[in-house]
Coordinates of C-alpha atoms in Angstrom, one line a residue:
M1 CA 125.0 90.3 33.6
I2 CA 123.0 93.3 34.5
T3 CA 120.5 92.7 37.3
C4 CA 116.7 93.4 36.9
A5 CA 116.8 96.1 39.7
T6 CA 119.9 97.8 38.1
A7 CA 118.1 97.9 34.6
S8 CA 115.0 99.2 36.1
R9 CA 116.7 102.0 38.1
E10 CA 118.9 103.0 35.0
L11 CA 115.8 103.3 32.7
A12 CA 114.1 105.3 35.6
E13 CA 111.0 103.0 35.6
P14 CA 108.2 104.3 37.7
S15 CA 107.2 102.1 40.5
E16 CA 103.8 103.6 41.3
A17 CA 100.8 101.3 41.0
T18 CA 103.0 98.1 41.0
A19 CA 101.9 96.8 44.5
A20 CA 100.8 93.1 44.7
S21 CA 97.0 93.1 45.1
A22 CA 95.7 91.4 48.2
R23 CA 92.8 92.4 50.4
T24 CA 94.1 90.2 53.1
W25 CA 97.6 88.8 53.8
L26 CA 98.2 85.6 55.7
L27 CA 101.8 85.3 56.8
L28 CA 103.4 82.2 58.3
E29 CA 106.6 82.1 60.1
Q30 CA 108.9 79.5 58.5
P31 CA 112.6 79.5 59.4
G32 CA 115.4 78.1 57.3
P33 CA 115.9 78.2 53.6
W34 CA 113.2 79.1 51.0
G35 CA 113.0 78.0 47.5
A36 CA 111.7 80.0 44.5
K37 CA 108.1 78.7 45.3
A38 CA 108.5 78.9 49.1
L39 CA 105.2 77.3 50.1
T40 CA 106.3 74.1 48.4
S41 CA 110.1 74.5 48.5
S42 CA 111.1 75.2 52.0
H43 CA 110.9 73.1 55.3
L44 CA 107.3 73.7 55.4
D45 CA 105.6 70.3 54.4
P46 CA 104.9 70.7 50.8
R47 CA 101.5 68.9 51.2
T48 CA 100.4 71.7 53.7
G49 CA 101.8 74.3 51.3
R50 CA 99.8 73.0 48.4
A51 CA 96.7 72.7 50.6
L52 CA 97.1 76.3 51.8
E53 CA 97.5 77.6 48.2
A54 CA 94.3 75.7 47.2
A55 CA 92.4 77.1 50.2
A56 CA 93.4 80.7 49.5
A57 CA 92.8 80.6 45.7
G58 CA 90.1 83.2 44.6
T59 CA 89.5 84.3 48.1
G60 CA 91.4 87.5 48.0
V61 CA 94.0 86.1 50.6
R62 CA 97.6 86.3 49.7
L63 CA 99.8 83.7 51.4
G64 CA 103.4 84.3 52.3
L65 CA 106.2 83.0 54.4
I66 CA 108.2 85.2 56.9
R67 CA 111.2 84.7 59.1
R68 CA 113.0 86.6 61.7
P69 CA 116.1 88.5 60.6
G70 CA 119.5 87.1 61.2
P71 CA 121.2 83.8 60.6
H72 CA 118.6 81.5 59.0
A73 CA 118.8 78.6 61.5
D74 CA 117.9 75.2 59.8
H75 CA 115.1 74.2 62.2
H76 CA 113.0 71.5 60.4
H77 CA 110.4 71.6 63.3
P78 CA 110.2 74.8 65.2
E79 CA 108.0 74.4 68.3
R80 CA 105.8 77.5 67.7
R81 CA 105.4 79.6 64.7
R82 CA 104.0 83.1 64.6
V83 CA 101.2 84.0 62.1
F84 CA 99.9 87.2 61.0
A85 CA 96.7 88.1 59.2
A86 CA 96.0 91.6 57.9
H87 CA 93.0 93.0 56.1
T88 CA 94.0 96.1 54.3
V89 CA 90.8 97.7 52.9
P90 CA 90.6 101.3 54.0
G91 CA 88.2 101.9 56.8
A92 CA 87.8 98.2 57.6
G93 CA 91.3 97.0 58.2
W94 CA 92.8 95.0 61.0
L95 CA 96.0 93.1 61.9
R96 CA 95.8 90.1 64.0
T97 CA 98.2 87.4 65.3
A98 CA 98.4 83.9 66.7
E99 CA 100.9 81.0 67.1
V100 CA 100.4 77.6 65.8
A101 CA 102.3 74.3 66.6
D102 CA 101.6 72.9 63.2
P103 CA 100.9 75.1 60.0
A104 CA 98.3 72.6 59.0
E105 CA 96.1 74.2 61.7
L106 CA 95.6 77.1 59.3
L107 CA 93.5 74.8 57.0
A108 CA 90.8 75.1 59.4
L109 CA 90.4 78.7 58.6
D110 CA 87.5 80.1 56.5
F111 CA 89.6 81.8 53.8
A112 CA 86.7 83.3 52.1
R113 CA 85.6 85.1 55.4
L114 CA 89.2 86.3 55.8
G115 CA 89.3 87.7 52.2
R116 CA 86.0 89.5 52.9
G117 CA 87.6 91.2 56.0
D118 CA 85.9 89.1 58.8
S119 CA 88.4 89.1 61.6
C120 CA 88.0 85.4 62.3
F121 CA 91.6 84.7 63.4
G122 CA 93.9 85.2 66.4
V123 CA 93.9 88.3 68.6
P124 CA 94.7 91.8 67.7
H125 CA 98.3 92.7 67.1
E126 CA 99.1 95.4 69.7
G127 CA 102.8 95.9 68.8
E128 CA 104.7 98.0 66.4
P129 CA 103.9 98.2 62.6
L130 CA 105.1 95.2 60.6
A131 CA 108.0 96.0 58.1
L132 CA 108.2 93.0 55.7
V133 CA 111.2 93.1 53.4
C134 CA 111.6 90.6 50.5
T135 CA 114.8 88.7 50.9
N136 CA 114.2 85.5 48.9
A137 CA 117.4 85.0 46.7
K138 CA 115.9 81.8 45.0
R139 CA 112.9 83.9 43.8
D140 CA 115.2 86.8 42.7
R141 CA 118.7 87.4 43.7
C142 CA 118.0 91.2 43.7
C143 CA 115.7 90.6 46.7
A144 CA 118.5 89.2 48.7
L145 CA 121.4 91.4 47.6
R146 CA 119.4 94.5 48.2
G147 CA 116.8 93.4 50.8
R148 CA 119.0 91.7 53.4
P149 CA 121.2 94.8 54.1
L150 CA 118.0 96.9 54.4
V151 CA 116.8 94.3 57.0
A152 CA 119.9 94.5 58.9
E153 CA 119.9 98.2 59.1
L154 CA 116.3 98.4 60.1
V155 CA 116.8 95.9 63.0
A156 CA 119.8 97.9 64.1
S157 CA 117.6 101.1 64.1
G158 CA 115.1 99.4 66.4
V159 CA 112.2 100.7 64.4
G160 CA 109.0 98.6 64.1
E161 CA 108.7 94.9 63.9
V162 CA 110.9 93.7 61.0
W163 CA 110.6 90.3 59.1
E164 CA 112.0 88.8 56.0
A165 CA 109.4 87.8 53.6
T166 CA 109.4 85.4 50.6
H167 CA 107.8 87.4 47.9
L168 CA 106.2 90.8 47.7
G169 CA 106.2 91.1 43.8
G170 CA 108.3 93.5 41.7
H171 CA 111.8 92.1 42.1
R172 CA 113.1 94.9 39.9
F173 CA 112.1 97.5 42.4
A174 CA 114.2 95.8 45.1
P175 CA 114.5 96.4 47.9
T176 CA 110.7 96.2 48.3
M177 CA 108.8 96.6 51.6
L178 CA 105.3 96.1 52.7
V179 CA 104.1 97.8 55.8
L180 CA 101.1 96.5 57.9
P181 CA 98.5 97.2 59.0
Y182 CA 97.8 99.5 56.1
G183 CA 99.2 97.4 53.3
Y184 CA 101.2 100.1 51.5
A185 CA 104.1 98.8 49.6
Y186 CA 107.4 100.6 48.8
A187 CA 110.2 100.5 46.2
R188 CA 114.0 101.1 46.1
L189 CA 114.4 102.0 49.7
D190 CA 117.4 102.7 51.8
A191 CA 117.4 102.5 55.6
A192 CA 116.7 106.1 56.2
R193 CA 113.6 106.1 54.0
A194 CA 112.4 102.8 55.3
K195 CA 112.7 103.9 58.9
G196 CA 110.6 107.0 58.1
I197 CA 108.0 105.0 56.5
V198 CA 107.6 102.6 59.5
E199 CA 107.6 105.8 61.9
A200 CA 104.8 107.3 59.8
A201 CA 102.7 104.1 60.0
R202 CA 103.1 104.2 63.7
E203 CA 101.2 107.6 63.5
G204 CA 98.5 106.4 61.1
R205 CA 100.3 107.9 57.9
M206 CA 101.8 106.7 54.7
V207 CA 104.5 108.1 52.7
L208 CA 104.1 109.0 49.1
E209 CA 107.7 109.0 48.0
H210 CA 108.7 105.5 46.8
C211 CA 105.1 104.2 47.3
R212 CA 104.0 101.4 45.0
G213 CA 100.4 101.5 46.2
R214 CA 98.0 100.0 48.7
S215 CA 97.6 96.3 48.2
A216 CA 93.9 96.4 48.9
F217 CA 93.5 97.9 45.5
E218 CA 94.0 96.6 41.9
R219 CA 96.7 98.4 40.0
P220 CA 94.4 101.2 38.2
V221 CA 93.0 102.0 41.6
Q222 CA 96.4 102.2 43.2
A223 CA 97.4 104.6 40.5
A224 CA 94.3 106.9 41.1
E225 CA 94.6 107.0 44.8
L226 CA 98.2 107.9 44.7
A227 CA 97.5 110.6 42.2
V228 CA 94.9 112.2 44.4
R229 CA 97.1 112.0 47.4
A230 CA 99.8 113.9 45.5
L231 CA 97.3 116.4 44.3
I232 CA 95.8 117.3 47.7
G233 CA 98.8 116.4 49.9
E234 CA 97.0 113.8 52.0
D235 CA 99.2 111.4 54.0
R236 CA 96.7 110.0 56.4
A237 CA 96.5 106.3 55.7
E238 CA 92.8 106.0 56.2
A239 CA 91.7 109.2 54.7
L240 CA 91.0 107.9 51.1
T241 CA 89.4 105.1 49.5
A242 CA 88.7 104.2 45.9
A243 CA 86.9 101.9 43.5
T244 CA 86.7 101.4 39.7
A245 CA 83.6 103.2 38.3
E246 CA 83.9 102.3 34.6
E247 CA 86.1 100.0 32.7
S248 CA 87.0 99.3 29.0
P249 CA 90.1 97.4 27.7
G250 CA 93.1 99.2 29.1
R251 CA 91.2 102.3 30.4
W252 CA 89.5 102.9 33.7
T253 CA 87.7 105.7 35.5
V254 CA 88.3 105.4 39.1
R255 CA 86.4 107.2 41.8
V256 CA 88.5 108.2 44.8
W257 CA 86.8 109.7 47.8
H258 CA 87.8 111.4 51.1
T259 CA 86.5 110.9 54.8
D260 CA 85.5 114.6 54.6
G261 CA 83.1 114.0 51.7
R262 CA 85.1 115.3 48.8
A263 CA 85.6 112.9 45.8
W264 CA 87.6 113.0 42.5
H265 CA 87.4 111.0 39.2
A266 CA 90.7 109.8 37.7
L267 CA 91.1 108.6 34.2
V268 CA 93.8 105.7 34.2
E269 CA 95.2 104.0 31.2
Q270 CA 97.4 101.1 30.8
V271 CA 100.6 101.7 28.7
T272 CA 103.5 99.5 27.6
V273 CA 106.9 100.3 29.2
T274 CA 109.7 100.6 26.7
P275 CA 112.6 99.8 26.0
P276 CA 112.4 96.1 26.9
R277 CA 113.9 95.2 30.3
P278 CA 114.1 92.0 32.4
E279 CA 111.2 91.9 34.8
S280 CA 113.3 89.5 37.0
C281 CA 116.9 88.3 37.0
G282 CA 117.6 85.7 34.4
A283 CA 114.3 86.4 32.5
E284 CA 114.4 87.4 28.9
P285 CA 113.8 91.3 28.4
G286 CA 110.0 92.1 28.2
T287 CA 107.7 95.2 28.0
P288 CA 105.7 95.3 31.4
V289 CA 102.6 97.5 31.5
R290 CA 102.2 100.5 33.8
M291 CA 99.1 102.6 34.9
E292 CA 99.2 106.2 33.8
V293 CA 96.9 108.7 35.3
R294 CA 95.7 111.0 32.3
S295 CA 93.5 113.3 34.5
V296 CA 92.0 113.8 37.7
R297 CA 88.9 116.1 38.3
E298 CA 87.1 116.9 41.5
E299 CA 83.5 115.8 41.7
L300 CA 81.1 118.7 42.3
P301 CA 78.7 118.3 45.2
S302 CA 75.6 117.8 43.1
Q303 CA 77.2 115.0 41.0

């Protein structure tokens, strides 16, 4: 049976504007095996997992489990667990970290404040950019088959701080990677491209090639931001921000502006992707939607 990632590649499906939307990520270290819904099907206490999901719902915080690369030692009760929180909104972002003895400690967090960008967690992360690669075979086998070799090569290269992650969305674009602190997601990477992306993040830059979008934005805004970057050749991660200006069903006008004062208006439309293809392994073929940028015009100073 053809895998979802193979089908997507063969159909040359664009990956732009497919990043999972999250203003803030909260990532908990959980070694050992993961199930398809990892927060409630791993060695994390499922009661804690359900409580964390409930606490994060509607706050703009996306939860995930991470583990260190290598053999997945089956430790039911690790002494300490690393936790990262990252707010990815341009100009207001941060990456912070802490250790917890019991994941239930995270239930004391104010998730609404985290989602709004209040850095009410841990201490600033002073190390390398985080490279998170989805490797959860129970969620989708493409993530493991394509993600784990990428993790091994990145670790061997010594670039960044590499973690395996449970779910970054977009199985059919595997191997997928999220880079923090900026929150840009990437698709269909090999080791050389992934290494270059992490090195760029170290310098405050993003890489346009293979970029799925910035997680702080909804999909229409991701499409517009990437289109403006391509138009003006801008790779500084914090140079652009964007917001939806108008909306009608399946059609958006997005305003994108630069720190130097320039601004653009992008017309984005939702279109259906054909022919049908599986959006994940084992799923029936479907017709996902994608965001297509119809036009980009620069805003005149008097507007």
